[in-house]
PDB file of C-alpha atoms in Angstrom:
ATOM      1  CA  UNK E   1      -0.283  -0.833   0.238  1.00 57.00           C
ATOM      2  CA  UNK E   2       1.835   3.572  -1.417  1.00 74.00           C
ATOM      3  CA  UNK E   3       1.448   6.313   1.563  1.00 86.00           C
ATOM      4  CA  UNK E   4       1.282   9.984   0.616  1.00 91.00           C
ATOM      5  CA  UNK E   5       4.884  10.739   1.602  1.00 92.00           C
ATOM      6  CA  UNK E   6       5.921   7.956  -1.183  1.00 91.00           C
ATOM      7  CA  UNK E   7       4.722  10.357  -3.607  1.00 91.00           C
ATOM      8  CA  UNK E   8       7.083  13.104  -2.838  1.00 91.00           C
ATOM      9  CA  UNK E   9       9.785  14.294  -3.790  1.00 90.00           C
ATOM     10  CA  UNK E  10      12.441  11.971  -0.812  1.00 91.00           C
ATOM     11  CA  UNK E  11      13.668  15.099   1.066  1.00 92.00           C
ATOM     12  CA  UNK E  12      10.080  15.708   1.616  1.00 92.00           C
ATOM     13  CA  UNK E  13       8.150  13.061   2.271  1.00 92.00           C
ATOM     14  CA  UNK E  14      11.140  10.869   4.560  1.00 94.00           C
ATOM     15  CA  UNK E  15      10.798  13.958   6.875  1.00 95.00           C
ATOM     16  CA  UNK E  16       7.205  13.595   7.318  1.00 95.00           C
ATOM     17  CA  UNK E  17       7.542   9.934   7.446  1.00 95.00           C
ATOM     18  CA  UNK E  18      10.226  10.950  10.523  1.00 95.00           C
ATOM     19  CA  UNK E  19       7.247  13.146  11.930  1.00 95.00           C
ATOM     20  CA  UNK E  20       4.778  10.456  12.025  1.00 95.00           C
ATOM     21  CA  UNK E  21       7.191   9.028  13.359  1.00 96.00           C
ATOM     22  CA  UNK E  22       7.431  10.679  16.593  1.00 96.00           C
ATOM     23  CA  UNK E  23       3.018  11.669  16.119  1.00 96.00           C
ATOM     24  CA  UNK E  24       2.818   7.881  16.643  1.00 97.00           C
ATOM     25  CA  UNK E  25       4.396   7.527  19.672  1.00 97.00           C
ATOM     26  CA  UNK E  26       3.288  11.311  20.839  1.00 96.00           C
ATOM     27  CA  UNK E  27      -0.560   9.588  20.707  1.00 97.00           C
ATOM     28  CA  UNK E  28       0.483   6.380  22.200  1.00 97.00           C
ATOM     29  CA  UNK E  29       1.802   7.773  25.316  1.00 97.00           C
ATOM     30  CA  UNK E  30      -1.018  10.174  25.532  1.00 96.00           C
ATOM     31  CA  UNK E  31      -3.946   7.745  25.493  1.00 96.00           C
ATOM     32  CA  UNK E  32      -1.422   5.345  28.112  1.00 97.00           C
ATOM     33  CA  UNK E  33      -0.998   8.195  29.939  1.00 95.00           C
ATOM     34  CA  UNK E  34      -4.457   9.145  30.464  1.00 94.00           C
ATOM     35  CA  UNK E  35      -6.001   5.645  30.717  1.00 95.00           C
ATOM     36  CA  UNK E  36      -3.069   5.789  34.024  1.00 95.00           C
ATOM     37  CA  UNK E  37      -3.966   8.820  35.488  1.00 93.00           C
ATOM     38  CA  UNK E  38      -7.796   7.994  35.352  1.00 91.00           C
ATOM     39  CA  UNK E  39      -7.412   4.275  36.474  1.00 92.00           C
ATOM     40  CA  UNK E  40      -5.024   5.797  39.594  1.00 92.00           C
ATOM     41  CA  UNK E  41      -7.599   8.728  40.107  1.00 90.00           C
ATOM     42  CA  UNK E  42     -10.386   6.154  40.463  1.00 90.00           C
ATOM     43  CA  UNK E  43      -8.487   4.010  43.013  1.00 92.00           C
ATOM     44  CA  UNK E  44      -6.648   7.119  44.994  1.00 90.00           C
ATOM     45  CA  UNK E  45      -9.840   8.902  44.790  1.00 87.00           C
ATOM     46  CA  UNK E  46     -12.626   6.135  46.019  1.00 88.00           C
ATOM     47  CA  UNK E  47     -10.112   3.832  47.568  1.00 89.00           C
ATOM     48  CA  UNK E  48      -7.840   5.558  49.385  1.00 90.00           C
ATOM     49  CA  UNK E  49     -10.168   8.606  49.784  1.00 88.00           C
ATOM     50  CA  UNK E  50      -6.841  10.815  48.955  1.00 86.00           C
ATOM     51  CA  UNK E  51      -6.653  12.850  46.007  1.00 84.00           C
ATOM     52  CA  UNK E  52      -4.269  13.403  43.086  1.00 81.00           C
ATOM     53  CA  UNK E  53      -3.032  17.354  43.293  1.00 82.00           C
ATOM     54  CA  UNK E  54      -3.937  19.010  40.432  1.00 85.00           C
ATOM     55  CA  UNK E  55      -3.722  15.927  37.613  1.00 88.00           C
ATOM     56  CA  UNK E  56      -6.461  18.230  35.841  1.00 89.00           C
ATOM     57  CA  UNK E  57      -3.839  21.146  34.558  1.00 89.00           C
ATOM     58  CA  UNK E  58      -1.207  19.193  33.449  1.00 90.00           C
ATOM     59  CA  UNK E  59      -3.326  16.050  32.076  1.00 92.00           C
ATOM     60  CA  UNK E  60      -5.293  18.404  30.341  1.00 90.00           C
ATOM     61  CA  UNK E  61      -1.752  19.331  28.369  1.00 89.00           C
ATOM     62  CA  UNK E  62      -0.904  15.721  27.338  1.00 93.00           C
ATOM     63  CA  UNK E  63      -4.526  15.548  26.315  1.00 93.00           C
ATOM     64  CA  UNK E  64      -4.735  17.775  24.006  1.00 93.00           C
ATOM     65  CA  UNK E  65      -1.560  17.407  21.879  1.00 93.00           C
ATOM     66  CA  UNK E  66      -2.330  13.903  21.680  1.00 95.00           C
ATOM     67  CA  UNK E  67      -4.902  14.724  20.402  1.00 95.00           C
ATOM     68  CA  UNK E  68      -3.489  17.078  17.639  1.00 94.00           C
ATOM     69  CA  UNK E  69      -1.048  14.377  16.925  1.00 95.00           C
ATOM     70  CA  UNK E  70      -4.174  12.053  16.156  1.00 95.00           C
ATOM     71  CA  UNK E  71      -5.096  14.432  13.750  1.00 94.00           C
ATOM     72  CA  UNK E  72      -2.170  15.018  11.897  1.00 94.00           C
ATOM     73  CA  UNK E  73      -2.107  11.104  11.556  1.00 95.00           C
ATOM     74  CA  UNK E  74      -5.519  11.407  10.655  1.00 93.00           C
ATOM     75  CA  UNK E  75      -4.142  13.690   8.181  1.00 92.00           C
ATOM     76  CA  UNK E  76      -2.235  11.742   6.550  1.00 93.00           C
ATOM     77  CA  UNK E  77      -4.425   9.093   5.922  1.00 91.00           C
ATOM     78  CA  UNK E  78      -7.428  11.167   4.884  1.00 88.00           C
ATOM     79  CA  UNK E  79      -9.606  10.120   7.453  1.00 85.00           C
ATOM     80  CA  UNK E  80     -11.112  12.885   8.362  1.00 78.00           C
ATOM     81  CA  UNK E  81     -15.411  12.972   8.107  1.00 72.00           C
ATOM     82  CA  UNK E  82     -16.337  14.176   4.119  1.00 70.00           C
ATOM     83  CA  UNK E  83     -19.451  15.283   3.918  1.00 68.00           C
ATOM     84  CA  UNK E  84     -19.451  16.429  -0.018  1.00 72.00           C
ATOM     85  CA  UNK E  85     -22.226  15.007  -1.542  1.00 78.00           C
ATOM     86  CA  UNK E  86     -20.682  16.589  -5.084  1.00 76.00           C
ATOM     87  CA  UNK E  87     -18.223  13.217  -5.334  1.00 74.00           C
ATOM     88  CA  UNK E  88     -21.413  10.715  -5.129  1.00 80.00           C
ATOM     89  CA  UNK E  89     -23.594  12.864  -7.962  1.00 86.00           C
ATOM     90  CA  UNK E  90     -21.043  13.677  -9.804  1.00 86.00           C
ATOM     91  CA  UNK E  91     -20.313  11.485 -13.268  1.00 86.00           C
ATOM     92  CA  UNK E  92     -17.996  13.013 -15.566  1.00 89.00           C
ATOM     93  CA  UNK E  93     -14.189  12.628 -15.266  1.00 88.00           C
ATOM     94  CA  UNK E  94     -12.945  16.001 -15.783  1.00 90.00           C
ATOM     95  CA  UNK E  95     -14.997  17.329 -13.167  1.00 90.00           C
ATOM     96  CA  UNK E  96     -14.393  15.121 -10.820  1.00 88.00           C
ATOM     97  CA  UNK E  97     -10.494  15.463 -10.677  1.00 91.00           C
ATOM     98  CA  UNK E  98     -12.032  19.440 -11.248  1.00 92.00           C
ATOM     99  CA  UNK E  99     -13.912  18.824  -7.443  1.00 90.00           C
ATOM    100  CA  UNK E 100     -11.897  17.496  -6.142  1.00 90.00           C
ATOM    101  CA  UNK E 101      -9.017  20.490  -7.346  1.00 94.00           C
ATOM    102  CA  UNK E 102     -11.652  22.190  -4.866  1.00 92.00           C
ATOM    103  CA  UNK E 103     -11.874  20.590  -2.263  1.00 90.00           C
ATOM    104  CA  UNK E 104      -8.014  19.546  -1.591  1.00 93.00           C
ATOM    105  CA  UNK E 105      -7.346  23.615  -2.388  1.00 95.00           C
ATOM    106  CA  UNK E 106      -9.947  24.474  -0.291  1.00 93.00           C
ATOM    107  CA  UNK E 107      -8.423  21.984   2.254  1.00 93.00           C
ATOM    108  CA  UNK E 108      -5.147  23.948   2.595  1.00 96.00           C
ATOM    109  CA  UNK E 109      -6.187  26.729   2.451  1.00 97.00           C
ATOM    110  CA  UNK E 110      -8.601  26.229   5.802  1.00 96.00           C
ATOM    111  CA  UNK E 111      -5.908  25.031   7.284  1.00 95.00           C
ATOM    112  CA  UNK E 112      -3.009  27.398   6.451  1.00 97.00           C
ATOM    113  CA  UNK E 113      -5.551  30.380   7.507  1.00 98.00           C
ATOM    114  CA  UNK E 114      -6.188  28.418  11.074  1.00 97.00           C
ATOM    115  CA  UNK E 115      -2.218  28.002  11.442  1.00 97.00           C
ATOM    116  CA  UNK E 116      -2.289  31.997  10.547  1.00 97.00           C
ATOM    117  CA  UNK E 117      -4.955  32.344  13.379  1.00 96.00           C
ATOM    118  CA  UNK E 118      -2.718  30.119  16.471  1.00 95.00           C
ATOM    119  CA  UNK E 119       0.111  31.991  15.481  1.00 96.00           C
ATOM    120  CA  UNK E 120      -1.643  35.590  15.562  1.00 95.00           C
ATOM    121  CA  UNK E 121      -3.097  34.367  18.288  1.00 93.00           C
ATOM    122  CA  UNK E 122       0.078  33.282  20.136  1.00 93.00           C
ATOM    123  CA  UNK E 123       1.805  36.972  19.700  1.00 92.00           C
ATOM    124  CA  UNK E 124      -1.176  38.210  21.582  1.00 90.00           C
ATOM    125  CA  UNK E 125       0.285  35.990  24.299  1.00 88.00           C
ATOM    126  CA  UNK E 126       3.608  36.473  23.824  1.00 89.00           C
ATOM    127  CA  UNK E 127       2.250  40.806  23.717  1.00 87.00           C
ATOM    128  CA  UNK E 128       1.250  40.768  27.426  1.00 84.00           C
ATOM    129  CA  UNK E 129       3.982  40.327  30.791  1.00 85.00           C
ATOM    130  CA  UNK E 130       3.183  37.690  31.836  1.00 86.00           C
ATOM    131  CA  UNK E 131       2.135  34.293  30.457  1.00 88.00           C
ATOM    132  CA  UNK E 132      -1.504  33.691  31.025  1.00 88.00           C
ATOM    133  CA  UNK E 133      -1.251  30.538  33.366  1.00 88.00           C
ATOM    134  CA  UNK E 134      -2.822  27.378  34.767  1.00 88.00           C
ATOM    135  CA  UNK E 135      -3.698  28.318  37.953  1.00 90.00           C
ATOM    136  CA  UNK E 136      -1.275  25.992  40.867  1.00 89.00           C
ATOM    137  CA  UNK E 137       1.146  24.312  38.411  1.00 88.00           C
ATOM    138  CA  UNK E 138       1.276  27.163  36.199  1.00 90.00           C
ATOM    139  CA  UNK E 139       2.112  25.630  33.429  1.00 89.00           C
ATOM    140  CA  UNK E 140       1.611  28.614  30.251  1.00 90.00           C
ATOM    141  CA  UNK E 141      -1.377  28.121  28.403  1.00 88.00           C
ATOM    142  CA  UNK E 142       0.752  28.881  25.321  1.00 92.00           C
ATOM    143  CA  UNK E 143       2.368  25.533  25.069  1.00 90.00           C
ATOM    144  CA  UNK E 144      -0.720  24.046  24.458  1.00 89.00           C
ATOM    145  CA  UNK E 145      -0.747  26.015  22.143  1.00 91.00           C
ATOM    146  CA  UNK E 146       2.214  26.786  20.355  1.00 94.00           C
ATOM    147  CA  UNK E 147       1.030  22.472  19.846  1.00 92.00           C
ATOM    148  CA  UNK E 148      -2.311  23.369  18.290  1.00 93.00           C
ATOM    149  CA  UNK E 149      -0.705  25.676  15.662  1.00 96.00           C
ATOM    150  CA  UNK E 150       2.787  22.765  15.068  1.00 95.00           C
ATOM    151  CA  UNK E 151      -0.601  19.899  14.558  1.00 94.00           C
ATOM    152  CA  UNK E 152      -2.308  22.589  11.922  1.00 95.00           C
ATOM    153  CA  UNK E 153       0.745  22.625   9.826  1.00 96.00           C
ATOM    154  CA  UNK E 154       1.280  19.673   9.905  1.00 95.00           C
ATOM    155  CA  UNK E 155      -2.557  19.457   8.343  1.00 95.00           C
ATOM    156  CA  UNK E 156      -1.518  22.088   5.520  1.00 96.00           C
ATOM    157  CA  UNK E 157       1.554  19.484   5.145  1.00 96.00           C
ATOM    158  CA  UNK E 158      -0.754  16.548   4.167  1.00 95.00           C
ATOM    159  CA  UNK E 159      -3.413  18.284   2.509  1.00 94.00           C
ATOM    160  CA  UNK E 160      -1.090  20.283   0.208  1.00 96.00           C
ATOM    161  CA  UNK E 161       0.820  16.325  -0.273  1.00 95.00           C
ATOM    162  CA  UNK E 162      -2.303  15.074  -1.312  1.00 95.00           C
ATOM    163  CA  UNK E 163      -3.118  18.529  -3.555  1.00 95.00           C
ATOM    164  CA  UNK E 164       0.583  18.335  -5.065  1.00 95.00           C
ATOM    165  CA  UNK E 165      -0.392  14.279  -5.911  1.00 93.00           C
ATOM    166  CA  UNK E 166      -4.038  15.375  -7.166  1.00 94.00           C
ATOM    167  CA  UNK E 167      -2.401  17.495 -10.201  1.00 94.00           C
ATOM    168  CA  UNK E 168       0.818  15.337 -11.081  1.00 91.00           C
ATOM    169  CA  UNK E 169      -2.443  12.445 -12.154  1.00 90.00           C
ATOM    170  CA  UNK E 170      -4.547  15.681 -13.411  1.00 88.00           C
ATOM    171  CA  UNK E 171      -1.516  16.579 -15.266  1.00 86.00           C
ATOM    172  CA  UNK E 172      -0.576  12.773 -16.568  1.00 86.00           C
ATOM    173  CA  UNK E 173       2.341  12.688 -15.065  1.00 85.00           C
ATOM    174  CA  UNK E 174       4.095   9.499 -13.257  1.00 82.00           C
ATOM    175  CA  UNK E 175       3.477   8.877  -9.512  1.00 80.00           C
ATOM    176  CA  UNK E 176       6.421   6.364  -7.694  1.00 79.00           C
ATOM    177  CA  UNK E 177       2.824   4.019  -6.972  1.00 71.00           C
ATOM    178  CA  UNK E 178       2.813   3.738 -11.091  1.00 69.00           C
ATOM    179  CA  UNK E 179       6.545   2.342 -11.362  1.00 67.00           C
ATOM    180  CA  UNK E 180       6.359   0.490  -8.669  1.00 57.00           C
ATOM    181  CA  UNK E 181       2.768  -1.427  -9.611  1.00 56.00           C
ATOM    182  CA  UNK E 182       4.865  -1.791 -13.124  1.00 50.00           C
ATOM    183  CA  UNK E 183       7.241  -3.664 -11.737  1.00 50.00           C
ATOM    184  CA  UNK E 184       5.227  -6.318  -9.425  1.00 48.00           C
ATOM    185  CA  UNK E 185       2.808  -7.335 -13.111  1.00 49.00           C
TER     186      UNK E 185
END
């Protein structure tokens, strides 16, 4: 099975594959840590009548980062929900290509706009003399916002990769998966 990163030039695809390994590790770590923490909360709170001090603050940050790392993985596999009814209605191959082009272009533009909006939000955060933080552990909110901006940047990279491959297909240019299929036959 060919991945989208295999269709890109190596100097782009290889670092994106490395980034996917990091995202998988983040999702695995955050999922395990959330399950472990919630299990400990139940045992400590209801079993021993104790409390995990301010676990909500650091677990919130880890869950946000894990969620957005999962969103990057979904972007790589093109698993986001797409309620585009035109994909069912349009039968003309040329119109199907143009619909795909427009949808991917809008996706790239929207994710890039979100990256820009996150950047502007960060500028606002850094304009204060002291960074806003959680009440107990004083974890700066900006750390989570940086993670969200990075995740949207990665999502836009994968949308742009799908757009690149879509344009190459539309122009009739060969893809790496085409040459691999020819070698197998």
